[in-house]
mmCIF file of C-alpha atoms in Angstrom:
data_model
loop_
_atom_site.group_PDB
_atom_site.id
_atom_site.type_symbol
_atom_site.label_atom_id
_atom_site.label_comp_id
_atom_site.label_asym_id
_atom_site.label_seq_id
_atom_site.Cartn_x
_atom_site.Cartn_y
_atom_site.Cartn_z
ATOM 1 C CA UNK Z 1 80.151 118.220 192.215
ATOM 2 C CA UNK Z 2 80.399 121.715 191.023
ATOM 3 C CA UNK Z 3 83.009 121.943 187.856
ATOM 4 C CA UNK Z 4 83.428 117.912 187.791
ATOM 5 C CA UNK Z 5 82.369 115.920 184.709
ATOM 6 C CA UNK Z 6 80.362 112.996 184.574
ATOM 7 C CA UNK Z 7 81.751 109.598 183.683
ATOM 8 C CA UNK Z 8 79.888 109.563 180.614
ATOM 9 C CA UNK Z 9 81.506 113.143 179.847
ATOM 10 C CA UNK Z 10 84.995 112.246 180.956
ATOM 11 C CA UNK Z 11 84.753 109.328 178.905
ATOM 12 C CA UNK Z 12 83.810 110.914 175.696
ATOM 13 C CA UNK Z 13 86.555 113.247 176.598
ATOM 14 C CA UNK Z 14 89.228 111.028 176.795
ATOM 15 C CA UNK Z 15 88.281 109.788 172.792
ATOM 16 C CA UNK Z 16 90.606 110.976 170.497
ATOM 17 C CA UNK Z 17 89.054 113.572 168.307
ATOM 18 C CA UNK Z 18 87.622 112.407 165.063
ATOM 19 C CA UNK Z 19 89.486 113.212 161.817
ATOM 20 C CA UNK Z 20 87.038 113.967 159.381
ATOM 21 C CA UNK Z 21 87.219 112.522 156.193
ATOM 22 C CA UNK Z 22 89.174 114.558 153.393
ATOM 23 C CA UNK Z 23 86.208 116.543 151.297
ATOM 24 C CA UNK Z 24 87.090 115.626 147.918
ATOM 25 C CA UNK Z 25 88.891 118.505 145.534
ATOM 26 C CA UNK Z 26 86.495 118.785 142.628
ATOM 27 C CA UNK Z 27 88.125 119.490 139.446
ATOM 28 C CA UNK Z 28 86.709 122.133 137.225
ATOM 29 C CA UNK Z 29 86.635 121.658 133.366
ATOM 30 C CA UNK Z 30 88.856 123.955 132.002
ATOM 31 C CA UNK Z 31 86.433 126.601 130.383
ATOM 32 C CA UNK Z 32 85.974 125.836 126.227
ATOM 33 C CA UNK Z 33 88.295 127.459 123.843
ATOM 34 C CA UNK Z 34 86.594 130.631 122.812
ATOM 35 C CA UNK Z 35 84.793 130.415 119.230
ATOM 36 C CA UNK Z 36 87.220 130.343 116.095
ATOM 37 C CA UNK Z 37 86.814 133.685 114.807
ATOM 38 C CA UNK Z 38 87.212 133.691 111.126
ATOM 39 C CA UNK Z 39 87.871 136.746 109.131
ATOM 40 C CA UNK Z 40 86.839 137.125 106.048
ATOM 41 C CA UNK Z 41 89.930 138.067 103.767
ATOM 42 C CA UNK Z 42 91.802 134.831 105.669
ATOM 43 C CA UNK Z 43 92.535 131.347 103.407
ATOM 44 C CA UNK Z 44 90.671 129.126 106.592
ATOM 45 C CA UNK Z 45 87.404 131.262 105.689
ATOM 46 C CA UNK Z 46 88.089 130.805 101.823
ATOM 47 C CA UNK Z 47 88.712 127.270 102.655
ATOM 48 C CA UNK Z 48 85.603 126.714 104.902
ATOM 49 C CA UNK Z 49 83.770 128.130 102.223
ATOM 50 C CA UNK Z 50 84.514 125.819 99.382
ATOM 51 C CA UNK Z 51 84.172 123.038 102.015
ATOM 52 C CA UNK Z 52 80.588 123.984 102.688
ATOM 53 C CA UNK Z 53 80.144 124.443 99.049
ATOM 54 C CA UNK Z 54 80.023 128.502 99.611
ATOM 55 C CA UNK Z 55 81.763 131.597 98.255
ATOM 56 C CA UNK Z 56 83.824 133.500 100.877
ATOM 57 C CA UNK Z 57 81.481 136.438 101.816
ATOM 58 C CA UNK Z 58 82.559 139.324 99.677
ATOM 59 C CA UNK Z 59 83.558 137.224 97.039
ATOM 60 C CA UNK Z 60 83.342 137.458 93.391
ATOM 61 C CA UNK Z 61 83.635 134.099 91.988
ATOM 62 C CA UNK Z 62 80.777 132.707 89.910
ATOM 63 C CA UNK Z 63 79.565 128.971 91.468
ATOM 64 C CA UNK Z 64 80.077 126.363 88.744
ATOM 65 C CA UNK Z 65 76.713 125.190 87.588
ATOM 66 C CA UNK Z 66 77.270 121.625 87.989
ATOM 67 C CA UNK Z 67 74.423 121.012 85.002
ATOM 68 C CA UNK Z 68 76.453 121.812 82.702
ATOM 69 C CA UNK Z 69 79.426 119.816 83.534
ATOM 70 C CA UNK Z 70 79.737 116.420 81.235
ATOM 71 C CA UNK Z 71 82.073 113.672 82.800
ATOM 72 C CA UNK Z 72 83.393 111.798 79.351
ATOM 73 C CA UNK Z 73 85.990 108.638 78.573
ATOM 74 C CA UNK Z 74 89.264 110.623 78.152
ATOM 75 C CA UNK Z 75 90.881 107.658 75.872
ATOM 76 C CA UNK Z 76 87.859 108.503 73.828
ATOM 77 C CA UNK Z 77 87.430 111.700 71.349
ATOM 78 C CA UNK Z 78 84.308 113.582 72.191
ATOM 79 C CA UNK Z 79 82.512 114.732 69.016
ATOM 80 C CA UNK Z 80 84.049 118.199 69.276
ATOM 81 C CA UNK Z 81 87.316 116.867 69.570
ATOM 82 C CA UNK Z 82 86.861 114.490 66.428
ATOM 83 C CA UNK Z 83 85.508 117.264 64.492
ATOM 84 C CA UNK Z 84 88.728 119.186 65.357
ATOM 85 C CA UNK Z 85 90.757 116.503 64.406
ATOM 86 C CA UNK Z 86 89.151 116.100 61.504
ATOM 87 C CA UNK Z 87 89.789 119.870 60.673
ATOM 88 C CA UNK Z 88 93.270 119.473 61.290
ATOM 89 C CA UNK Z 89 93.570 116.111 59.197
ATOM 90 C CA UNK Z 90 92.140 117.866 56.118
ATOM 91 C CA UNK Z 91 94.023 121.134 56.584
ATOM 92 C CA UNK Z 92 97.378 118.784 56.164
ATOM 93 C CA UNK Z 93 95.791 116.734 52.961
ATOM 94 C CA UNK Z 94 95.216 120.187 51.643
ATOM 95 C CA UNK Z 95 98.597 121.678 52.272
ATOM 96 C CA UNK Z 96 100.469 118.385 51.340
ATOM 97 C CA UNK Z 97 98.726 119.003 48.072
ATOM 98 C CA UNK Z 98 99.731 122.005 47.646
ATOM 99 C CA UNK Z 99 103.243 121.760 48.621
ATOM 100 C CA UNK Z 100 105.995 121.262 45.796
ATOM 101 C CA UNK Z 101 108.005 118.791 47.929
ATOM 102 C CA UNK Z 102 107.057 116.184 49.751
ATOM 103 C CA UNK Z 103 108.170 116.568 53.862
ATOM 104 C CA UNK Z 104 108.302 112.915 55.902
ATOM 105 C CA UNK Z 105 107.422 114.516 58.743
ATOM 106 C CA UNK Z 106 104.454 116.515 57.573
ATOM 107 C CA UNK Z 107 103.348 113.072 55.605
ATOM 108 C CA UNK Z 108 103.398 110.963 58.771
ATOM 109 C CA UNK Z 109 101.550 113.568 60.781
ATOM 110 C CA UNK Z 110 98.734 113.477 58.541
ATOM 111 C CA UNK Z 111 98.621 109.609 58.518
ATOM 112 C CA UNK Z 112 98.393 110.204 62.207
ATOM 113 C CA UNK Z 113 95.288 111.987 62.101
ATOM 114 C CA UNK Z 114 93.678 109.588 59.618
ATOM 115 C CA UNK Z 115 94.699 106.677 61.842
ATOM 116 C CA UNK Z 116 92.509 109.335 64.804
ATOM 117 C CA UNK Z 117 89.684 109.710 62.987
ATOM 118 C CA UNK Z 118 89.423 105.826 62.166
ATOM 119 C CA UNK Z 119 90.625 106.022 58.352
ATOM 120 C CA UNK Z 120 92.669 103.060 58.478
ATOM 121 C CA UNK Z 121 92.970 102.523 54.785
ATOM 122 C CA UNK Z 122 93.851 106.000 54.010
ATOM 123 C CA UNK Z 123 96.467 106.422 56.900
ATOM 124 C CA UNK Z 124 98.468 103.197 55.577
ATOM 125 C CA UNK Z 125 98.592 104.147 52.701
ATOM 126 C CA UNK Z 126 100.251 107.758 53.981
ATOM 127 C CA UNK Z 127 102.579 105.752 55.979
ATOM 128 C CA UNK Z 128 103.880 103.896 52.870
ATOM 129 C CA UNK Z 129 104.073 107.583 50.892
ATOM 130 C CA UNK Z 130 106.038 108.164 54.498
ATOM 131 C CA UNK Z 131 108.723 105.558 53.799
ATOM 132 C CA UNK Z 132 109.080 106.270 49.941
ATOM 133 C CA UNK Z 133 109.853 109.438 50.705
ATOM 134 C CA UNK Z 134 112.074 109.106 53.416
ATOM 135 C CA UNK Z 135 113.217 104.692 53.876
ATOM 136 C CA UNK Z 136 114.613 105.415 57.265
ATOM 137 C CA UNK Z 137 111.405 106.987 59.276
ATOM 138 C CA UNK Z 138 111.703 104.255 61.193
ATOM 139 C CA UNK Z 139 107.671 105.251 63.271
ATOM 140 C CA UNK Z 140 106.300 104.948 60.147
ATOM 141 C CA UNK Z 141 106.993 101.136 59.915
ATOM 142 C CA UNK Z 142 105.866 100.385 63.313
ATOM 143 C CA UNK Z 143 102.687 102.283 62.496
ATOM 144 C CA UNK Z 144 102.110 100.574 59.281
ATOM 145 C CA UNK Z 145 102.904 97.028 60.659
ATOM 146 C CA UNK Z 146 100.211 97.769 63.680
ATOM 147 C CA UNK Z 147 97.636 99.267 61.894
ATOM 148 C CA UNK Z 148 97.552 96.369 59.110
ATOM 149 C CA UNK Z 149 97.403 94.097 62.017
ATOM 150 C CA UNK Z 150 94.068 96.197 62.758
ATOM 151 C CA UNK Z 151 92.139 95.311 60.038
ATOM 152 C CA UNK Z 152 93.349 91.358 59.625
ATOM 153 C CA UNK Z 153 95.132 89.232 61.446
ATOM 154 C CA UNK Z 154 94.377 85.938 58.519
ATOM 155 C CA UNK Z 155 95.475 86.946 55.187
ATOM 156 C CA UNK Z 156 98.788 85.683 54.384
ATOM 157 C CA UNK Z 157 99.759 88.079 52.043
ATOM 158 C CA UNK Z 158 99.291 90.902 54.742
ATOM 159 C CA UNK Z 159 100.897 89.132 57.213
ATOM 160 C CA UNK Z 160 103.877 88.642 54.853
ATOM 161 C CA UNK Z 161 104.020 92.646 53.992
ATOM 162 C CA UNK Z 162 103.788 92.658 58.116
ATOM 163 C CA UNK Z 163 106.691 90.552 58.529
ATOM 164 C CA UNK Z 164 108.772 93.224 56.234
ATOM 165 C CA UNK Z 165 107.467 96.080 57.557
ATOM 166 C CA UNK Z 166 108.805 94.849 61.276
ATOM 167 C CA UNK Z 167 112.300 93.823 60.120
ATOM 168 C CA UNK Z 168 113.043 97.256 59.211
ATOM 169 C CA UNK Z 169 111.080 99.080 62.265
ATOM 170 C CA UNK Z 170 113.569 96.899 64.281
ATOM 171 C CA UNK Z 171 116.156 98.555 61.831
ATOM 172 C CA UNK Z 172 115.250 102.077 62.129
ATOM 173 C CA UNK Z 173 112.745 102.681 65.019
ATOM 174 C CA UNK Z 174 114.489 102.680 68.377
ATOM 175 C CA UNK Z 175 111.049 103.306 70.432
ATOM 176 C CA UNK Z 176 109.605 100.208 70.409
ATOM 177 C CA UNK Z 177 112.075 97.576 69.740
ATOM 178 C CA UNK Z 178 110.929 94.784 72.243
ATOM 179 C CA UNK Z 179 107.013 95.569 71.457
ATOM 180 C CA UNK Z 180 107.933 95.197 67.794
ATOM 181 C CA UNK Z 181 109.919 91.954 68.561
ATOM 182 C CA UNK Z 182 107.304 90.562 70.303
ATOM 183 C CA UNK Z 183 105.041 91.268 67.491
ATOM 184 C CA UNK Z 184 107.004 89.874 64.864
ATOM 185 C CA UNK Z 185 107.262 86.589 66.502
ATOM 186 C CA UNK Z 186 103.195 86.468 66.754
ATOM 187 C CA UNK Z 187 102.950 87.452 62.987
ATOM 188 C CA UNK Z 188 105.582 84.803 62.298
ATOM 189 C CA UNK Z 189 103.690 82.216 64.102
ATOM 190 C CA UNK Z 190 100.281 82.943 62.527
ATOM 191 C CA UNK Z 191 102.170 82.284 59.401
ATOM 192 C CA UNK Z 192 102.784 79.023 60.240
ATOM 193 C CA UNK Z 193 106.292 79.897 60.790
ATOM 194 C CA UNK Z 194 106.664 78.243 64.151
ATOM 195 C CA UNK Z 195 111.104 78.025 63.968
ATOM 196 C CA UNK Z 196 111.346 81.324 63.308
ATOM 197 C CA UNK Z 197 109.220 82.580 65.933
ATOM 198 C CA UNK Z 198 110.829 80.954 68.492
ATOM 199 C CA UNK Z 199 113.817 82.140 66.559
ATOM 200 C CA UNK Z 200 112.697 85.761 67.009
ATOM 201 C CA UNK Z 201 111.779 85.097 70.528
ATOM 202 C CA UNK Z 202 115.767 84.187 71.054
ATOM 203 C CA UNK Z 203 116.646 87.245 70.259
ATOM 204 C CA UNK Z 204 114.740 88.792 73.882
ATOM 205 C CA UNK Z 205 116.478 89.687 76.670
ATOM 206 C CA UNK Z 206 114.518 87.821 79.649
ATOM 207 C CA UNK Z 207 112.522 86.667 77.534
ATOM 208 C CA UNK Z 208 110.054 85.314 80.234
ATOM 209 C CA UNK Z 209 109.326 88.627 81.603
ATOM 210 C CA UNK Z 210 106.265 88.233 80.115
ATOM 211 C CA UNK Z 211 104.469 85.232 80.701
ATOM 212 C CA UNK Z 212 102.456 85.270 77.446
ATOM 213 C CA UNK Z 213 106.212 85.135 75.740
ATOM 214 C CA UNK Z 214 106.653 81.694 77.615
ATOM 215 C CA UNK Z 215 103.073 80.475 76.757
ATOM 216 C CA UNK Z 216 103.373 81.717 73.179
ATOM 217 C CA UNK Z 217 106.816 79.723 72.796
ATOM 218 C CA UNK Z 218 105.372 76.584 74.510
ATOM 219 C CA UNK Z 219 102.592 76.789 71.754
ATOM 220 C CA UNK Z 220 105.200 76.858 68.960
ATOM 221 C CA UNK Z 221 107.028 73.926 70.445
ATOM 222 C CA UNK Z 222 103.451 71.976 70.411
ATOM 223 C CA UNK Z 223 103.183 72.939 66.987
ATOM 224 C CA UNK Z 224 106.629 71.777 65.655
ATOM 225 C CA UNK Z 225 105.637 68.402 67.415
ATOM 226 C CA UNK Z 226 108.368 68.745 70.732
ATOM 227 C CA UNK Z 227 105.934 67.953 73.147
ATOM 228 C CA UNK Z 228 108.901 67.605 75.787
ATOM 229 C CA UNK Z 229 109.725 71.412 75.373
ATOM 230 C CA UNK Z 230 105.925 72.573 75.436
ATOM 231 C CA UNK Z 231 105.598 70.878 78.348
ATOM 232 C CA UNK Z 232 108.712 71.891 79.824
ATOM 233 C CA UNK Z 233 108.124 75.460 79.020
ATOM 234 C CA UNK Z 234 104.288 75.274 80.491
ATOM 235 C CA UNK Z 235 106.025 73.889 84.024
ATOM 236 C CA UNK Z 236 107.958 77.469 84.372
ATOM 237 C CA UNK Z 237 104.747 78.739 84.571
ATOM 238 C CA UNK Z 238 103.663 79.643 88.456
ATOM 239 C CA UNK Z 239 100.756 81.544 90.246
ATOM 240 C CA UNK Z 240 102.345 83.697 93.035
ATOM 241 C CA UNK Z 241 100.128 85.316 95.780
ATOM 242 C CA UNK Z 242 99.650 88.499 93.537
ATOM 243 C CA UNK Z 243 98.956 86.562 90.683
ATOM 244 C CA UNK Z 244 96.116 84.604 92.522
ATOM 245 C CA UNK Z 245 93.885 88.471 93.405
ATOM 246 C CA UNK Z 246 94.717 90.600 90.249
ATOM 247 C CA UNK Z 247 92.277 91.042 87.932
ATOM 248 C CA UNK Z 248 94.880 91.794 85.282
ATOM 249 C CA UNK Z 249 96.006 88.140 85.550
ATOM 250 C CA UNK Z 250 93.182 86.513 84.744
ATOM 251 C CA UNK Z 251 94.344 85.515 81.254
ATOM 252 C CA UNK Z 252 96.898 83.118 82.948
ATOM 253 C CA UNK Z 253 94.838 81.771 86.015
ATOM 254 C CA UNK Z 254 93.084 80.482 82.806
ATOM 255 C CA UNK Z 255 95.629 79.516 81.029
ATOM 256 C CA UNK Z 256 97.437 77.521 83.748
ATOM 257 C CA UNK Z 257 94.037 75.582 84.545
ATOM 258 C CA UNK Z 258 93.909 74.495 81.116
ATOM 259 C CA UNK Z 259 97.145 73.376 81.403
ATOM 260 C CA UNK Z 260 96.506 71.825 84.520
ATOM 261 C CA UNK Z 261 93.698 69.901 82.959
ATOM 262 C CA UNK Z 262 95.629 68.835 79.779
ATOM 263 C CA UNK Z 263 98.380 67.182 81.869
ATOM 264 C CA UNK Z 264 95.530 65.785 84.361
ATOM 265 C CA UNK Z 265 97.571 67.302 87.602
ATOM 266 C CA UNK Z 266 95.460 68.074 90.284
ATOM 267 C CA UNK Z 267 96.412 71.432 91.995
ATOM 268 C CA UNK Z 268 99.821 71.130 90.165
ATOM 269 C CA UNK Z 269 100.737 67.372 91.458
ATOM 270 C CA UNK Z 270 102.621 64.855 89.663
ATOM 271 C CA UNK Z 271 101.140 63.024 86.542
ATOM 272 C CA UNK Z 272 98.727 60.973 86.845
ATOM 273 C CA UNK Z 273 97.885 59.580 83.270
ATOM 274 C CA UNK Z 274 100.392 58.806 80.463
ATOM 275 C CA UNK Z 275 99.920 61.126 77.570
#
């Protein structure tokens, strides 16, 4: 028996060797990035700093003392800046007086600063002393015709001098020419002049590129009794998408359902009652 193996011994033998399993390669994390060093005469530092709401070390900018900052209306003059104005407004009355001719330019500045400061009265009256001295200042109509319009909008006799006043801005003052046109149709119409507003209105290019302009003539047309043309003029008149969400269009959402209600249409349908 010496040297021979058992059957239980030659049997395990004779087993193939068992492969062990793979041991599984663990993956080291790459190490982290070393800290961000930042120097102190760099822009990130500087920049890091006002993020934080800190100077850059070394630095020798004051902080801003955020109790004295005052957050104001910019299309409205603080009470400095109407003082100034002021100032200025009776430094050129002063030096107008003083002055041995009369300059257009100088005269319409000052009616400016009246017209700042809320001296309507005054500052039309310094836009007519504007066009007697020169007829053709041609902003001085425009200003005159819009600042009358500031004070009353129902006094014929105004309204009239308004009327004038526009004809010869749309003469002489290339600036504003479809603003003024627009304008003079509205004064005409408050007149009672319905024809010659919608004759005015003729003279627009695309006229319906504003919507009031369409809305406005379909109002004369009701006026002058041609129902048909109101009507026909009001049907032009559509709510896109955009129209629907901006706030600046709520004039005509309101319009339309008035419109809407007058013809008895539900949600734009066809008639249905007989007018």
């Amino acid at each position: 028996m010496g040297g021979r193996l058992s059957f239980l011994r030659r049997k395990r033998a004779k087993q193939a060797a068992t492969v062990p399993d793979a041991v599984p390669t663990v993956v080291e994390a790459p190490p982290p990035p070393p800290p961000e060093v930042f120097d102190s005469t760099t822009f990130w530092e500087a920049l890091k700093g006002i993020l934080r709401f800190r100077l850059p070390q070394g630095s020798d900018l004051v902080p801003i003392d955020k109790s004295t900052l005052h957050i104001h209306d910019a299309t409205k003059l603080s009470d400095d800046e109407l003082d100034d104005v002021k100032e200025v407004s009776k430094a050129l009355g002063d030096r107008l007086t003083t002055k041995k001719e009369d300059a257009a330019m100088e005269l319409f500045t000052y009616a400016l600063s009246l017209l700042a400061i809320g001296n309507t009265v005054a500052a039309c009256d310094e836009f007519v002393n504007v066009i007697a001295t020169d007829p053709s200042f041609g902003r001085a109509y425009t200003n005159l015709a819009h600042t009358l319009l500031l004070d009353t909008q129902d006094d014929p006799a105004t309204l009239e001098r308004v009327v004038g006043y526009l004809e010869s801005a749309l003469k002489y003052d290339d600036m504003e020419i479809r603003e003024n046109t627009i304008l003079l149709a509205e004064v005409q119409s408050l007149l009672g002049n319905h024809a010659a507003a919608l004759d005015v209105y003729g003279r627009l290019t695309d006229v319906e590129k504003e919507w009031e302009n369409v809305f406005h003539m379909a109002r004369c047309e009701w006026a002058l009794g041609r129902f048909d043309k109101s009507i026909a003029l009001l049907d032009t008149l559509q709510l896109d998408a955009n129209d629907a969400m901006d706030p600046s269009m709520s004039n005509k959402r309101l319009v339309l359902a008035d419109a809407e209600a007058l013809f008895m249409r539900p949600h734009g349908g066809a008639d249905v009652a007989a007018s």
